XYZ file of C-alpha atoms in Angstrom:
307
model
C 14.439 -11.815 -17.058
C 15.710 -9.698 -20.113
C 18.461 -7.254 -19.531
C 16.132 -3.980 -19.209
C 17.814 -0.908 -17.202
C 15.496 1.223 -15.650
C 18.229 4.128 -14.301
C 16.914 6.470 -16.127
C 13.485 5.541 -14.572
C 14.645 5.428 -11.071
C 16.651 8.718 -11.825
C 13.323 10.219 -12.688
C 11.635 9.034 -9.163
C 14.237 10.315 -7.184
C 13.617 13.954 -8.173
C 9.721 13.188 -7.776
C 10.139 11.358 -4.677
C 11.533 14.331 -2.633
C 9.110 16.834 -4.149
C 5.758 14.311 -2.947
C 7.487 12.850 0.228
C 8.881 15.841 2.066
C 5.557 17.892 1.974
C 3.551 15.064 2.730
C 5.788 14.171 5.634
C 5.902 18.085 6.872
C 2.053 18.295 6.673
C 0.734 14.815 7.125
C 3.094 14.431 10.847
C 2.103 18.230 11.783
C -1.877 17.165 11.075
C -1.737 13.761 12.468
C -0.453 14.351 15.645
C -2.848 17.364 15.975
C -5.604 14.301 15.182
C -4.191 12.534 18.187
C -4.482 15.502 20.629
C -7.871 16.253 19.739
C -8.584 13.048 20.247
C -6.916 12.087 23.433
C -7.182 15.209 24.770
C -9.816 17.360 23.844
C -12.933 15.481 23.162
C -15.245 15.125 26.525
C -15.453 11.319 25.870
C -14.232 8.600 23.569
C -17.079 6.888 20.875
C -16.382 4.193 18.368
C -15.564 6.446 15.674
C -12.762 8.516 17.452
C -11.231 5.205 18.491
C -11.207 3.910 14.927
C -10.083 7.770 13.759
C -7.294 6.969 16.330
C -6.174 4.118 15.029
C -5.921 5.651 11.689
C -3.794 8.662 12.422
C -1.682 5.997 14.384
C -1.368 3.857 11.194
C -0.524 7.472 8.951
C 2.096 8.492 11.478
C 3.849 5.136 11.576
C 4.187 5.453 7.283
C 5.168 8.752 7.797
C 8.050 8.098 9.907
C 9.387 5.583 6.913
C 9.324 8.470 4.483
C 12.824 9.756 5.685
C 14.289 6.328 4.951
C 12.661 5.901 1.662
C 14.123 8.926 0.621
C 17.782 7.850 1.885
C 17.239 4.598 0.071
C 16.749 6.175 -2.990
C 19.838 8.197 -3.390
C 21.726 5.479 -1.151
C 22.659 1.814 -1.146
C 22.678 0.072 2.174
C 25.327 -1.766 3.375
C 24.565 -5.740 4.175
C 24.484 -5.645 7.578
C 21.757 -2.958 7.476
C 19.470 -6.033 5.672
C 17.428 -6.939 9.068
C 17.237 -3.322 9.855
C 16.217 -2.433 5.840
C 13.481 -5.506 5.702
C 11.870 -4.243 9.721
C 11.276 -0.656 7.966
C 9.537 -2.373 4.569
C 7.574 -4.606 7.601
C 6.027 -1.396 9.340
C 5.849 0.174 5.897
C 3.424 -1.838 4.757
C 1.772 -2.676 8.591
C 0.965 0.807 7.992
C -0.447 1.293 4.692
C -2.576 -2.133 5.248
C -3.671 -1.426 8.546
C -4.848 2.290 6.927
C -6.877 0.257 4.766
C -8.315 -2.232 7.492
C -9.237 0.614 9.713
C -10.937 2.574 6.749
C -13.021 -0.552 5.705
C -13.836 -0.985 9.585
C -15.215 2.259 10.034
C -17.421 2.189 7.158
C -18.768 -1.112 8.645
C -19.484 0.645 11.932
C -21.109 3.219 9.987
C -23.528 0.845 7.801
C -24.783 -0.765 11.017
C -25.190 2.771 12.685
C -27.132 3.715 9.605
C -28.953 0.533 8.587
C -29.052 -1.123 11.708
C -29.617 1.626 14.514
C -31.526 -1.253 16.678
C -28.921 -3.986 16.406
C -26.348 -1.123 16.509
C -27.405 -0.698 20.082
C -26.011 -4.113 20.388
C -23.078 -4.502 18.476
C -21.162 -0.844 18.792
C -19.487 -0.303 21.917
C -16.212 1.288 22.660
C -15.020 -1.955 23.756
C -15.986 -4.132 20.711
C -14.249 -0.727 18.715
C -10.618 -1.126 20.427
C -11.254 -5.167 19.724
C -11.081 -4.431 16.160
C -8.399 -1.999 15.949
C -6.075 -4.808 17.947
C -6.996 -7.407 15.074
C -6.248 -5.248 12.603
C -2.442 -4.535 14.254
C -2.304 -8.449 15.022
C -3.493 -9.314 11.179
C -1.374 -6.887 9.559
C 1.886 -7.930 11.385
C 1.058 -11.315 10.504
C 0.141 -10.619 7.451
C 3.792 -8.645 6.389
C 5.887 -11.161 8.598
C 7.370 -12.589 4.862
C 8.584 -9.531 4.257
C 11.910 -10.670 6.538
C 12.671 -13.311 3.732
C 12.132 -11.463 0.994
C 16.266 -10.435 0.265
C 19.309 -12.589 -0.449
C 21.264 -12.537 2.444
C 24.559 -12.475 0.273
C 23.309 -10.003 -2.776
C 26.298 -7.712 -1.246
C 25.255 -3.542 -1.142
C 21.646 -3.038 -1.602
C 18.629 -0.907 -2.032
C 16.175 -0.666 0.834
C 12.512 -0.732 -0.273
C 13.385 -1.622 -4.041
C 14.669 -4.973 -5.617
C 12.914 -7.775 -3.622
C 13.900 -11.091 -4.411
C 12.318 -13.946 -6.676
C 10.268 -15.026 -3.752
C 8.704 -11.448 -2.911
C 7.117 -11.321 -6.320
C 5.266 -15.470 -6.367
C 1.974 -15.614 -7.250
C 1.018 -17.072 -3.951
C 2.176 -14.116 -2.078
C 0.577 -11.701 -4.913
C -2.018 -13.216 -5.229
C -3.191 -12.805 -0.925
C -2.022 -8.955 -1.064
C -4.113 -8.226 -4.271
C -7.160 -10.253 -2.481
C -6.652 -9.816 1.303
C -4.857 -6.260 0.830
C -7.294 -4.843 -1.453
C -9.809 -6.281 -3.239
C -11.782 -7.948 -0.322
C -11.530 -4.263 1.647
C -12.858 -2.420 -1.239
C -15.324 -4.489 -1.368
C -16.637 -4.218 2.075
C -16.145 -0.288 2.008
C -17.740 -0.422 -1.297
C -20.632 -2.017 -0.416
C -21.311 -0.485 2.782
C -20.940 2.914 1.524
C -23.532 2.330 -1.357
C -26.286 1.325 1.706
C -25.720 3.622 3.703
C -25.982 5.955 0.830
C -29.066 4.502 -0.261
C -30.539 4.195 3.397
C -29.675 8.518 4.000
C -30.907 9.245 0.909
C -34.655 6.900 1.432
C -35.085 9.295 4.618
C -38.106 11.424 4.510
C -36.085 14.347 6.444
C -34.943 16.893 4.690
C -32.526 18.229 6.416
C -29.448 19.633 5.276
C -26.757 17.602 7.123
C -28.265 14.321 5.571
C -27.261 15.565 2.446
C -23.822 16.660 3.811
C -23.392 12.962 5.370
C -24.299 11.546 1.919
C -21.427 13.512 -0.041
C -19.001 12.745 2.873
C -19.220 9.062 2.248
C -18.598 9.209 -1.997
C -16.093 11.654 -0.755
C -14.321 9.056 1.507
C -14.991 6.247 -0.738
C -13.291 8.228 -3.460
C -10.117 9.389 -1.279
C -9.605 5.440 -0.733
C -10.224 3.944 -3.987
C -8.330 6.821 -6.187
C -4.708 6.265 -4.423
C -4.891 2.630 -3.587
C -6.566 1.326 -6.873
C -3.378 2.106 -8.989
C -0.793 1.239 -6.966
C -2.745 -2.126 -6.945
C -2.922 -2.531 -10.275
C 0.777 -1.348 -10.996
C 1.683 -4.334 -8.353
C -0.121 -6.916 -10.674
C 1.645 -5.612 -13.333
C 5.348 -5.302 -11.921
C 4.292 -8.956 -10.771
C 4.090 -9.581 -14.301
C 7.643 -8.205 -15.147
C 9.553 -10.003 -13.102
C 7.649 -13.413 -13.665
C 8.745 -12.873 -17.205
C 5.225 -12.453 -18.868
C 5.796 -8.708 -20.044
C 9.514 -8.787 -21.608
C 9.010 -5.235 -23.800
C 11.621 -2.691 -22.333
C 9.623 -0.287 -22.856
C 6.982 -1.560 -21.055
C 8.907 -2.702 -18.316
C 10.195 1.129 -18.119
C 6.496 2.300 -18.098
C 5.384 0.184 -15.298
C 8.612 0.489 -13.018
C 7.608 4.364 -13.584
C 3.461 3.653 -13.024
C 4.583 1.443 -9.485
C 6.875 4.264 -8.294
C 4.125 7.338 -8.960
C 1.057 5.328 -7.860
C 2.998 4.665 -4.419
C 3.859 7.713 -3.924
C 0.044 8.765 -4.362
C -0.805 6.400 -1.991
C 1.297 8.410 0.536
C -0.397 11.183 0.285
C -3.218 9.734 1.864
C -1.528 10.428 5.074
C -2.772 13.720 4.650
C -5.653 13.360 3.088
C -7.104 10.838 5.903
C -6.362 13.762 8.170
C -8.488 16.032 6.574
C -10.946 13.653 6.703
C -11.019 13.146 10.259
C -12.930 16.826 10.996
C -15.535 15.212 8.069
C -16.089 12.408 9.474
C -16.716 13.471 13.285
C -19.011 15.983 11.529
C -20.544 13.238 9.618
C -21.047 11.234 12.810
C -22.611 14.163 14.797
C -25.002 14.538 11.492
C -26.036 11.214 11.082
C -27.725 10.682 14.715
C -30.955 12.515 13.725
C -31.047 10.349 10.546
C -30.522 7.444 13.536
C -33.686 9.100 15.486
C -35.409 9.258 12.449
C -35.156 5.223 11.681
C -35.454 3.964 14.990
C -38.722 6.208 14.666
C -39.875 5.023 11.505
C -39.038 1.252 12.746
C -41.043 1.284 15.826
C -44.152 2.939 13.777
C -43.903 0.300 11.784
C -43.645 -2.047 13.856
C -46.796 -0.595 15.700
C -48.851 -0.453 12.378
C -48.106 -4.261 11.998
C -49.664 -5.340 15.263
């Protein structure tokens, strides 16, 4: 790899780091944990939706609580000894951002068989199937970020915590499964889903008002997922690139450690923006079971007319 400092890069993020991170973590842990009491304590009974909302604000608190050592990291070197400790934070780092993104794509998949399937729905969504899928997703996901633990020399001396993996964090096997199994199959799913359901609300014959709301909930969810966690993507494909050796410009190199460190720290922010979603999204559930009368409705007639 050419001999490319990027101080005055990482000089740059430190400043911007503490402006994003400490009002995220001040907002997103006083939000979130109001999430959870609503949740576990308010609400009359538990559906699928608040037990996948659940698991969410779970997954957004346990990124939160990395924030504080992120921010030590990046005014700090660690000592050796702290490696294990240092590579267990990255682990439920990313546990928690990847798990965000399994839970989102799994409740847009409960919602297109709600919407598109209200007969088999009957069938398929249950609370019980719901807390299946949000064990998975914790199972998968610590799987999934179990390399993480042998991603750091063990001699490299005084380190950086979340920064400066080794050789073997950036091969194109292990880029290649979080590009495909971290994002791109996800957005996909939620992607899809979202566009029939959309298309399913909007062939309705009701014209009521909250169909309308439901429809402009779902771009606005698919939008608040795709806009933070497409570019941090893509700057991980290209920092890939860097440190393969394909991009050996300094000035690029500077660009994209700058494009990596901004586009992760917008993916934090969905902390808080998931919470804000929550009250949407129990609004959008409430809205949707006319729409669900209205289909099973419209099935059965047609059903009857067939005979």
């Amino acid at each position: 790899m050419t001999n490319c400092s990027t101080k005055d890069v990482d000089t740059l993020t430190q400043k911007l780091d503490l402006a994003i991170y400490v009002p995220v973590l001040v907002f997103g842990l006083a939000l979130n944990i109001a999430a959870l009491v609503v949740f576990c304590q308010l609400l009359r009974k538990w559906t699928e939706s608040s037990i996948y909302m659940t698991n969410l604000a779970l997954m957004d608190l346990l990124l939160l609580l990395q924030l504080p050592f992120k921010m030590h990291a990046a005014y700090h070197t660690w000592e050796e000894n702290k490696m294990l400790l240092c590579s267990f934070l990255e682990s439920l780092y990313f546990v928690a951002m990847y798990g965000s993104i399994y839970t989102i794509a799994s409740i847009a998949i409960d919602r297109y068989i709600a919407i598109n399937h209200p007969f088999r729905a009957k069938q398929v969504r249950s609370k019980k199937n719901a807390m299946i899928v949000c064990v998975l997703i914790w199972v998968f996901v610590m799987a999934a970020t179990s390399p993480i633990y042998t991603f750091r020399n063990k001699k490299e001396g005084n380190f950086t915590c979340f920064h400066g993996f080794s050789k073997k964090g950036w091969s194109t096997a292990i880029i290649v499964c979080l590009e495909l199994f971290g994002f791109l199959l996800p957005a996909a799913v939620l992607v899809v889903c979202s566009i029939q359901s959309i298309r399913t609300l909007k062939a309705s014959k009701s014209s009521n008002p909250k169909k309308q709301a439901g429809v402009r909930i779902i771009y606005s969810s698919l939008a608040a997922f795709l806009v933070p966690f497409t570019p941090c993507h893509i700057a991980i494909f290209l920092q890939y690139l860097v440190r393969n050796e394909f991009i050996l410009d300094c000035k690029q190199q500077k660009n994209i450690a700058l494009f990596i460190q901004v586009s992760m720290n917008i993916a934090n922010v969905t902390c808080c923006l998931d919470a804000l979603c929550y009250y949407f999204i129990a609004k959008e559930v409430r809205s949707t079971k006319e729409t669900l009368k209205l289909s099973i409705s419209r099935a059965r007639n047609t059903s009857t007319s067939e005979v």
